[in-house]
mmCIF file of C-alpha atoms in Angstrom:
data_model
loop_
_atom_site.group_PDB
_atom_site.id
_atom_site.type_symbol
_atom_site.label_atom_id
_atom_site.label_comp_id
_atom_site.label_asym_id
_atom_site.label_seq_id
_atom_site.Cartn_x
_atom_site.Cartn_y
_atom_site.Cartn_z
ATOM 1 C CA UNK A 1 -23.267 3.698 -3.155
ATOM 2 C CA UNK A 2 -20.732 5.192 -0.755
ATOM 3 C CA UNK A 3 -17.517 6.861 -1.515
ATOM 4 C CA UNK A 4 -14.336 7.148 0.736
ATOM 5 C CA UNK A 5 -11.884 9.859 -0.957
ATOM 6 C CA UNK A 6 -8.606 10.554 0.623
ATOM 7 C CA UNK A 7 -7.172 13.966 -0.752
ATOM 8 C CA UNK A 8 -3.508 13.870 0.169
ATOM 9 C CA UNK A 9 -1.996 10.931 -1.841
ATOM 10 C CA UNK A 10 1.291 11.826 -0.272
ATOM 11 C CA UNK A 11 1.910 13.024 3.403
ATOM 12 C CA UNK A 12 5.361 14.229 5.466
ATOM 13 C CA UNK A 13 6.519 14.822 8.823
ATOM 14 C CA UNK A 14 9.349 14.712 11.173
ATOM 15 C CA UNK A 15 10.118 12.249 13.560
ATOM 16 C CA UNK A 16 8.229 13.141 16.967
ATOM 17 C CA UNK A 17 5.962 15.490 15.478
ATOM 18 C CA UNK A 18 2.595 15.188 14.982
ATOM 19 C CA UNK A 19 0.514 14.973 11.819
ATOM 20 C CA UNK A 20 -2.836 14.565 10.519
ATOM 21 C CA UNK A 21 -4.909 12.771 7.411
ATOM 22 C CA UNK A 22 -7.363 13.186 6.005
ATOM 23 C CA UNK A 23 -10.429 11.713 4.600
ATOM 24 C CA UNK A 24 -14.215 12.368 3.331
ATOM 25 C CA UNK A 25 -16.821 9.671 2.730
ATOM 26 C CA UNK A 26 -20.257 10.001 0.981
ATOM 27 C CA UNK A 27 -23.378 8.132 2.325
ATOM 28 C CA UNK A 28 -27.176 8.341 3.160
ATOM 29 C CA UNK A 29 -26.875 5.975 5.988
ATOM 30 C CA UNK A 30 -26.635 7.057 9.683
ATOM 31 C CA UNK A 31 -25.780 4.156 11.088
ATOM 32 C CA UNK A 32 -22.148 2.549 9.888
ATOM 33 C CA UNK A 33 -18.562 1.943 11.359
ATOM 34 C CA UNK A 34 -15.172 3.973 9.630
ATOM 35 C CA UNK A 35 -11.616 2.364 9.901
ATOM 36 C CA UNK A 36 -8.452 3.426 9.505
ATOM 37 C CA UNK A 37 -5.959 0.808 8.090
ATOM 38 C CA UNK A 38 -1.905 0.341 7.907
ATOM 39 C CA UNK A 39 -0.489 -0.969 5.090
ATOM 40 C CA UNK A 40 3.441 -1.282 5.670
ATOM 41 C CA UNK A 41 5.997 -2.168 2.857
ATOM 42 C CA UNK A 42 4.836 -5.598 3.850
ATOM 43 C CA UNK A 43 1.611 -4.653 2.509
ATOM 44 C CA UNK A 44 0.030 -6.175 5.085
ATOM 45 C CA UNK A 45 -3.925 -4.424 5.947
ATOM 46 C CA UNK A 46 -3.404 -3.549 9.713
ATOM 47 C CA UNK A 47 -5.783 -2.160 11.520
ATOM 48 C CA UNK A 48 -5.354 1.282 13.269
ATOM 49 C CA UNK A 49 -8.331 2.759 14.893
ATOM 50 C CA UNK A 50 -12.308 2.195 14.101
ATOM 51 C CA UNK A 51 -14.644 4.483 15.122
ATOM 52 C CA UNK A 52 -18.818 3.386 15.218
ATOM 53 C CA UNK A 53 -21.057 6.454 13.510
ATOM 54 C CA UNK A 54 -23.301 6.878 16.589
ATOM 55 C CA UNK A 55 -20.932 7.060 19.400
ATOM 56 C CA UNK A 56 -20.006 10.952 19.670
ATOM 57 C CA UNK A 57 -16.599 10.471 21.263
ATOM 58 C CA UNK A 58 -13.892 10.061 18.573
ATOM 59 C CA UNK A 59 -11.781 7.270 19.042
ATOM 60 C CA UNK A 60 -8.119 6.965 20.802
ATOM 61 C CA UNK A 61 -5.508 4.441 20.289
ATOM 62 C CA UNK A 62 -2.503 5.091 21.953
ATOM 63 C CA UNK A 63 -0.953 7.524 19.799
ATOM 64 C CA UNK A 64 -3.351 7.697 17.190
ATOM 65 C CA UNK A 65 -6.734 9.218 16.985
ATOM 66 C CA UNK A 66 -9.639 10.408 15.165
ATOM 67 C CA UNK A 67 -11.586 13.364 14.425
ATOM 68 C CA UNK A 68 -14.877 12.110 13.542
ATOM 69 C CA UNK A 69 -17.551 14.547 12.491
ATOM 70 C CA UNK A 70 -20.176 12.916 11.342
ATOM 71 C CA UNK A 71 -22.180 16.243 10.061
ATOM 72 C CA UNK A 72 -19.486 16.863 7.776
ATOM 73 C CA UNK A 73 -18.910 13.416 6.759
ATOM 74 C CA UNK A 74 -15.286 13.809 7.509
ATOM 75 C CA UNK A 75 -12.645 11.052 9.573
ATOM 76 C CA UNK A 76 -9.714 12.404 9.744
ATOM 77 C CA UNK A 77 -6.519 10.299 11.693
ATOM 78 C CA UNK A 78 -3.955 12.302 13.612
ATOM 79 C CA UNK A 79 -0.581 10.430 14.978
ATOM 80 C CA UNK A 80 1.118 12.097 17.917
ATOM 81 C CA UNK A 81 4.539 11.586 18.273
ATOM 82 C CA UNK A 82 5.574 10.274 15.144
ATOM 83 C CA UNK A 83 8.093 7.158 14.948
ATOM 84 C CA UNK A 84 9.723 5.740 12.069
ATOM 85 C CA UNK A 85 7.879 2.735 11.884
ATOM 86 C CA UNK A 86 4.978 4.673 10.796
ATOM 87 C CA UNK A 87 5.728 5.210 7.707
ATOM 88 C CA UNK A 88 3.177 3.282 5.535
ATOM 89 C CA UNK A 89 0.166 4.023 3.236
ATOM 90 C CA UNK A 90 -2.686 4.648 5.570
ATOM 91 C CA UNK A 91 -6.466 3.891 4.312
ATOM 92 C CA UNK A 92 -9.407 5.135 5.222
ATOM 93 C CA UNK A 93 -12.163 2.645 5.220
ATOM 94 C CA UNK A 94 -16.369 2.607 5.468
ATOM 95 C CA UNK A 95 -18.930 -0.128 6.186
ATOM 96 C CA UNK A 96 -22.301 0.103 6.957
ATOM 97 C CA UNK A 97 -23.981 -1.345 9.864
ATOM 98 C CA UNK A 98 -26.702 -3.041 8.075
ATOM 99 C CA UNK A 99 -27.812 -4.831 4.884
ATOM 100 C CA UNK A 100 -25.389 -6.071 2.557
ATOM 101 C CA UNK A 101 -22.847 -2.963 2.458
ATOM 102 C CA UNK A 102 -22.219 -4.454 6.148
ATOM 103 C CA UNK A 103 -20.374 -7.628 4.258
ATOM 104 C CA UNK A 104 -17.679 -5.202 2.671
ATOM 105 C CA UNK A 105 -15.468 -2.289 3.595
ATOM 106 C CA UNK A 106 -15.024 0.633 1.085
ATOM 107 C CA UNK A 107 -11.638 1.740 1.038
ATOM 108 C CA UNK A 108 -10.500 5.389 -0.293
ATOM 109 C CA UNK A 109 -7.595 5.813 -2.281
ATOM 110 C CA UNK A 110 -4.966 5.871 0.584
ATOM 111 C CA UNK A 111 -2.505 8.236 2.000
ATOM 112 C CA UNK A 112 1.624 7.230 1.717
ATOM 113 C CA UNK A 113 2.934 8.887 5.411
ATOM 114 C CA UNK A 114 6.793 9.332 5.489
ATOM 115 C CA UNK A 115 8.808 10.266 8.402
ATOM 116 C CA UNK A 116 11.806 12.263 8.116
ATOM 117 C CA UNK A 117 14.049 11.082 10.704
ATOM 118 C CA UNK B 1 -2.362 -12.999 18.347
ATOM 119 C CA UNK B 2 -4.278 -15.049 15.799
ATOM 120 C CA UNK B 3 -4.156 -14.109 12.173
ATOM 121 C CA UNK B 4 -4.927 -15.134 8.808
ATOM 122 C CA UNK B 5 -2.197 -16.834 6.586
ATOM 123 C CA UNK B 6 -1.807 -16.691 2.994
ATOM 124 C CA UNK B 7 -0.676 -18.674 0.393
ATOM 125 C CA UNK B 8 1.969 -18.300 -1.893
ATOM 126 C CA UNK B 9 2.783 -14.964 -1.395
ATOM 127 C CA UNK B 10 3.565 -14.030 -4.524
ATOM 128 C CA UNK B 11 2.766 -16.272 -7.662
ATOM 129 C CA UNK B 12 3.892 -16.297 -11.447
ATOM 130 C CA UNK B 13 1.790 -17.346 -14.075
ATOM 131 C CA UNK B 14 0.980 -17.312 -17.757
ATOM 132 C CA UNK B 15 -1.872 -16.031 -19.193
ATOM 133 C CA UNK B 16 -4.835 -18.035 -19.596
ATOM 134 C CA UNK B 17 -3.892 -20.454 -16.533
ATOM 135 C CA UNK B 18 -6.212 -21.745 -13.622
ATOM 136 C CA UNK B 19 -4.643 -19.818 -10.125
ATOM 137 C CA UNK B 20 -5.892 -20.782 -6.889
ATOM 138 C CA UNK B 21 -5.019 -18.822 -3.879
ATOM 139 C CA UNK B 22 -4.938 -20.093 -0.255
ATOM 140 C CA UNK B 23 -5.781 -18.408 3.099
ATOM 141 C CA UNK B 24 -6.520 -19.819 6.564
ATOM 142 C CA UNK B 25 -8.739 -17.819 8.333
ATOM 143 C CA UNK B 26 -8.559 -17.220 12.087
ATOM 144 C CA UNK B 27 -10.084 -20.066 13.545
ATOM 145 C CA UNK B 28 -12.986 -18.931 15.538
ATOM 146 C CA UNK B 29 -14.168 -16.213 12.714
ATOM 147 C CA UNK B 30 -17.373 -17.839 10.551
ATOM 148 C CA UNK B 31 -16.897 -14.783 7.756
ATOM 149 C CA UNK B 32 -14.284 -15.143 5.215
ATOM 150 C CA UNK B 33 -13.591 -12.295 2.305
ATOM 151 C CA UNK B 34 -11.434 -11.817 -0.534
ATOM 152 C CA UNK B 35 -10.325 -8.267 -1.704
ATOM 153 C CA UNK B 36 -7.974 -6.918 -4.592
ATOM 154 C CA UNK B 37 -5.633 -4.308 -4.653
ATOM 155 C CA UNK B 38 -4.048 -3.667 -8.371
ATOM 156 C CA UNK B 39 -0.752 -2.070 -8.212
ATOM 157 C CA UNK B 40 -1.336 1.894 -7.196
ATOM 158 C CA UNK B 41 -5.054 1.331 -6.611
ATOM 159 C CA UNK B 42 -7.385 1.138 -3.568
ATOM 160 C CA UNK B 43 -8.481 -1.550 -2.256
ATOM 161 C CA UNK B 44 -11.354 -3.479 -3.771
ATOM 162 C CA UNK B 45 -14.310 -5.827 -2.182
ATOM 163 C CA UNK B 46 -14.814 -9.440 -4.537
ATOM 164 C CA UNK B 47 -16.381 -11.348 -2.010
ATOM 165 C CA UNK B 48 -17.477 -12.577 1.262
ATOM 166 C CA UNK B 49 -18.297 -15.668 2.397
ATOM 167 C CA UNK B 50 -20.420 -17.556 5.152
ATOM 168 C CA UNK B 51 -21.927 -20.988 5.766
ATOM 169 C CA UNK B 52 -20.401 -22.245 3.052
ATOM 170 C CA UNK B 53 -22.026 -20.068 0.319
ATOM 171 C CA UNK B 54 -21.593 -16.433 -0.729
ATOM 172 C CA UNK B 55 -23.178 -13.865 1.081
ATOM 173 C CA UNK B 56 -22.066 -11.080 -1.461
ATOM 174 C CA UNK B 57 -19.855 -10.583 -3.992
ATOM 175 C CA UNK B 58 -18.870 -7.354 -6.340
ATOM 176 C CA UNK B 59 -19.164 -6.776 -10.100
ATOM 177 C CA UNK B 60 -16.177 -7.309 -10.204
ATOM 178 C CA UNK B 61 -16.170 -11.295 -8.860
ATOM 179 C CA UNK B 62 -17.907 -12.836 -12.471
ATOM 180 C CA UNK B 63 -17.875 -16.569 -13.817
ATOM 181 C CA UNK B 64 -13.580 -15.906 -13.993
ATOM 182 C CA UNK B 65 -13.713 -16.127 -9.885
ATOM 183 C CA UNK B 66 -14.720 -18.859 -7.616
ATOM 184 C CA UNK B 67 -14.765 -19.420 -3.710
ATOM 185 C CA UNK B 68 -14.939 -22.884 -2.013
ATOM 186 C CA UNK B 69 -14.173 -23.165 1.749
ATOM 187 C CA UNK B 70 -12.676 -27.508 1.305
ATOM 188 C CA UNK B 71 -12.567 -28.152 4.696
ATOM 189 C CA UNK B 72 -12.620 -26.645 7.571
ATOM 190 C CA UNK B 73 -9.220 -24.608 7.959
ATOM 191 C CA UNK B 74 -9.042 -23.298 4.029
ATOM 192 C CA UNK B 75 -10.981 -20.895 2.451
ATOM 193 C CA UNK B 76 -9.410 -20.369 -1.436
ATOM 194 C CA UNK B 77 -9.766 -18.116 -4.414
ATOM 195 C CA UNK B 78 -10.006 -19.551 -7.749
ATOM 196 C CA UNK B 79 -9.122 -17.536 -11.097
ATOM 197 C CA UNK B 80 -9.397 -19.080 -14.108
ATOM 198 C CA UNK B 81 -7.823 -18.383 -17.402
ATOM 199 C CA UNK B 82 -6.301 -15.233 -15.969
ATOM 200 C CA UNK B 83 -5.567 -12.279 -17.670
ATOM 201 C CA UNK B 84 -3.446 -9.314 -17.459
ATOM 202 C CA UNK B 85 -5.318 -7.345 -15.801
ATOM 203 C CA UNK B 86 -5.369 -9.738 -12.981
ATOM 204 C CA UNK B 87 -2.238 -9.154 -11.927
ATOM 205 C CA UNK B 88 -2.898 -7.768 -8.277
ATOM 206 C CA UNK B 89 -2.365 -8.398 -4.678
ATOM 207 C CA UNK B 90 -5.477 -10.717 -3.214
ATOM 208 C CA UNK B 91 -6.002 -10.449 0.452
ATOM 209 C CA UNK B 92 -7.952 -12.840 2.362
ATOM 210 C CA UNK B 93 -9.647 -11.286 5.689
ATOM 211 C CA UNK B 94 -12.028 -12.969 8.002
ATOM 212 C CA UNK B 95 -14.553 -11.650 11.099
ATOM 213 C CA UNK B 96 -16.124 -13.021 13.956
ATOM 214 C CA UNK B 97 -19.512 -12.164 13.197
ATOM 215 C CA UNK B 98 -21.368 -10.896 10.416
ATOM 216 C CA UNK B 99 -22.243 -7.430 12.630
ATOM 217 C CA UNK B 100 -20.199 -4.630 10.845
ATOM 218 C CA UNK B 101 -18.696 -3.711 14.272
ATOM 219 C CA UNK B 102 -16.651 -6.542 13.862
ATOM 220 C CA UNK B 103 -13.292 -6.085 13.004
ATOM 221 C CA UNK B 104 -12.222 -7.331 9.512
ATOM 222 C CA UNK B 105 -8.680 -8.832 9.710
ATOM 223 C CA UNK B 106 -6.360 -9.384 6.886
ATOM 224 C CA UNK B 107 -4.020 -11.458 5.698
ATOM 225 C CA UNK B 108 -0.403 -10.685 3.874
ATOM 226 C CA UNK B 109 -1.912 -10.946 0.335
ATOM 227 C CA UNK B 110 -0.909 -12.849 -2.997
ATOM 228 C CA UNK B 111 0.632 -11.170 -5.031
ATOM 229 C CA UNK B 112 -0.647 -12.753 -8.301
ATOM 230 C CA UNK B 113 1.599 -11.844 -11.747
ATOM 231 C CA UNK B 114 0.072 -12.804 -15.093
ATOM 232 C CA UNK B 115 2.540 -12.619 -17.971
#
């Protein structure tokens, strides 16, 4: 079965600055998709930034990004130019392309982001 | 933009009631899910749903959980005789497709309190 694990239950950083999360994931697949999910006081699931396992080129969204390296099993998120309404618990998520893991996303533990205006 | 609704969001009830949680999915998507977050925890799979049947569900979804899509706007999670340990926020989430490149998207969640 896979595993997502998020290390850093708790992350910091200053307005305008930029930081970076990370996470890990465990599999025997090749072929599968990663996410990276929002989750606001709200606690609303938004989605951030996906990423598909056999496209080389990490994602971009804006101000967020990935660095996906797929060797390492490692998908980590970096924000540029923090803002306020960051702040959130941020989870890194896995689903594989096919059979039934493809029905469900794994999530890892999740990261809580503030920023320190 | 389209999303999924949920309903209530946030219920109270005593242990060893029947609970049913709404959602509407977005309208064009055909898959429909249910996960569970319990308070400090990560977020957990129970189910997914297409055609009107369940395509897969977790360990975690027994004989305590049901799914019934009643028409064709409402896709709802039933607990029976709830517990405790129940006490969680359920999120609904639908997809276009069934292709994992499709983008899940979730609801507000339920926050569901047994006492």
């Amino acid at each position: 079965a896979q595993t997502v694990t998020q290390s850093q239950p708790e992350m910091s950083v200053q307005e305008a600055e930029t930081v970076t999360l990370s996470c890990t994931y465990d599999t025997s697949e090749s072929d599968y998709y990663l996410f990276w999910y929002k989750q606001p006081p709200s606690r609303q699931m938004i989605l951030v930034i996906r990423q598909e396992a056999y496209k080389q080129q990490n994602a971009t969204e804006n101000r967020f990004s990935v660095n996906f390296q797929k060797a390492a099993k490692s998908f980590s998120l970096k924000i540029s130019d923090s803002q306020l309404g960051d702040a959130a618990m941020y989870f890194c998520a896995y689903r594989s392309a096919v059979g039934q893991g493809a029905q469900k996303l794994v999530f890892g533990q999740g990261t809580r982001l503030t920023i320190n205006p | 933009e389209p999303e999924v609704t949920q309903t209530p969001s946030h219920q109270v009830t005593q242990m060893g009631q029947e609970v049913i949680l709404r959602c509407v999915p977005i309208s064009n998507h055909l898959y429909f899910y249910w996960y569970r977050q319990i308070l400090g925890q990560k977020v957990e799979f129970l189910v997914s749903f297409y055609n009107n049947e369940i395509s897969e569900k977790s360990e975690i979804f027994d004989d305590q959980f049901s799914v019934e899509r009643p028409d064709g706007s409402n896709f709802t999670l039933k607990i029976r005789s709830t517990k405790l340990e129940d006490s969680a926020m359920y999120f609904c989430a639908s997809s276009e497709e069934s292709g994992s490149g499709n983008t899940i998207y979730f609801g507000e969640g339920s926050w569901l309190t047994v006492v």
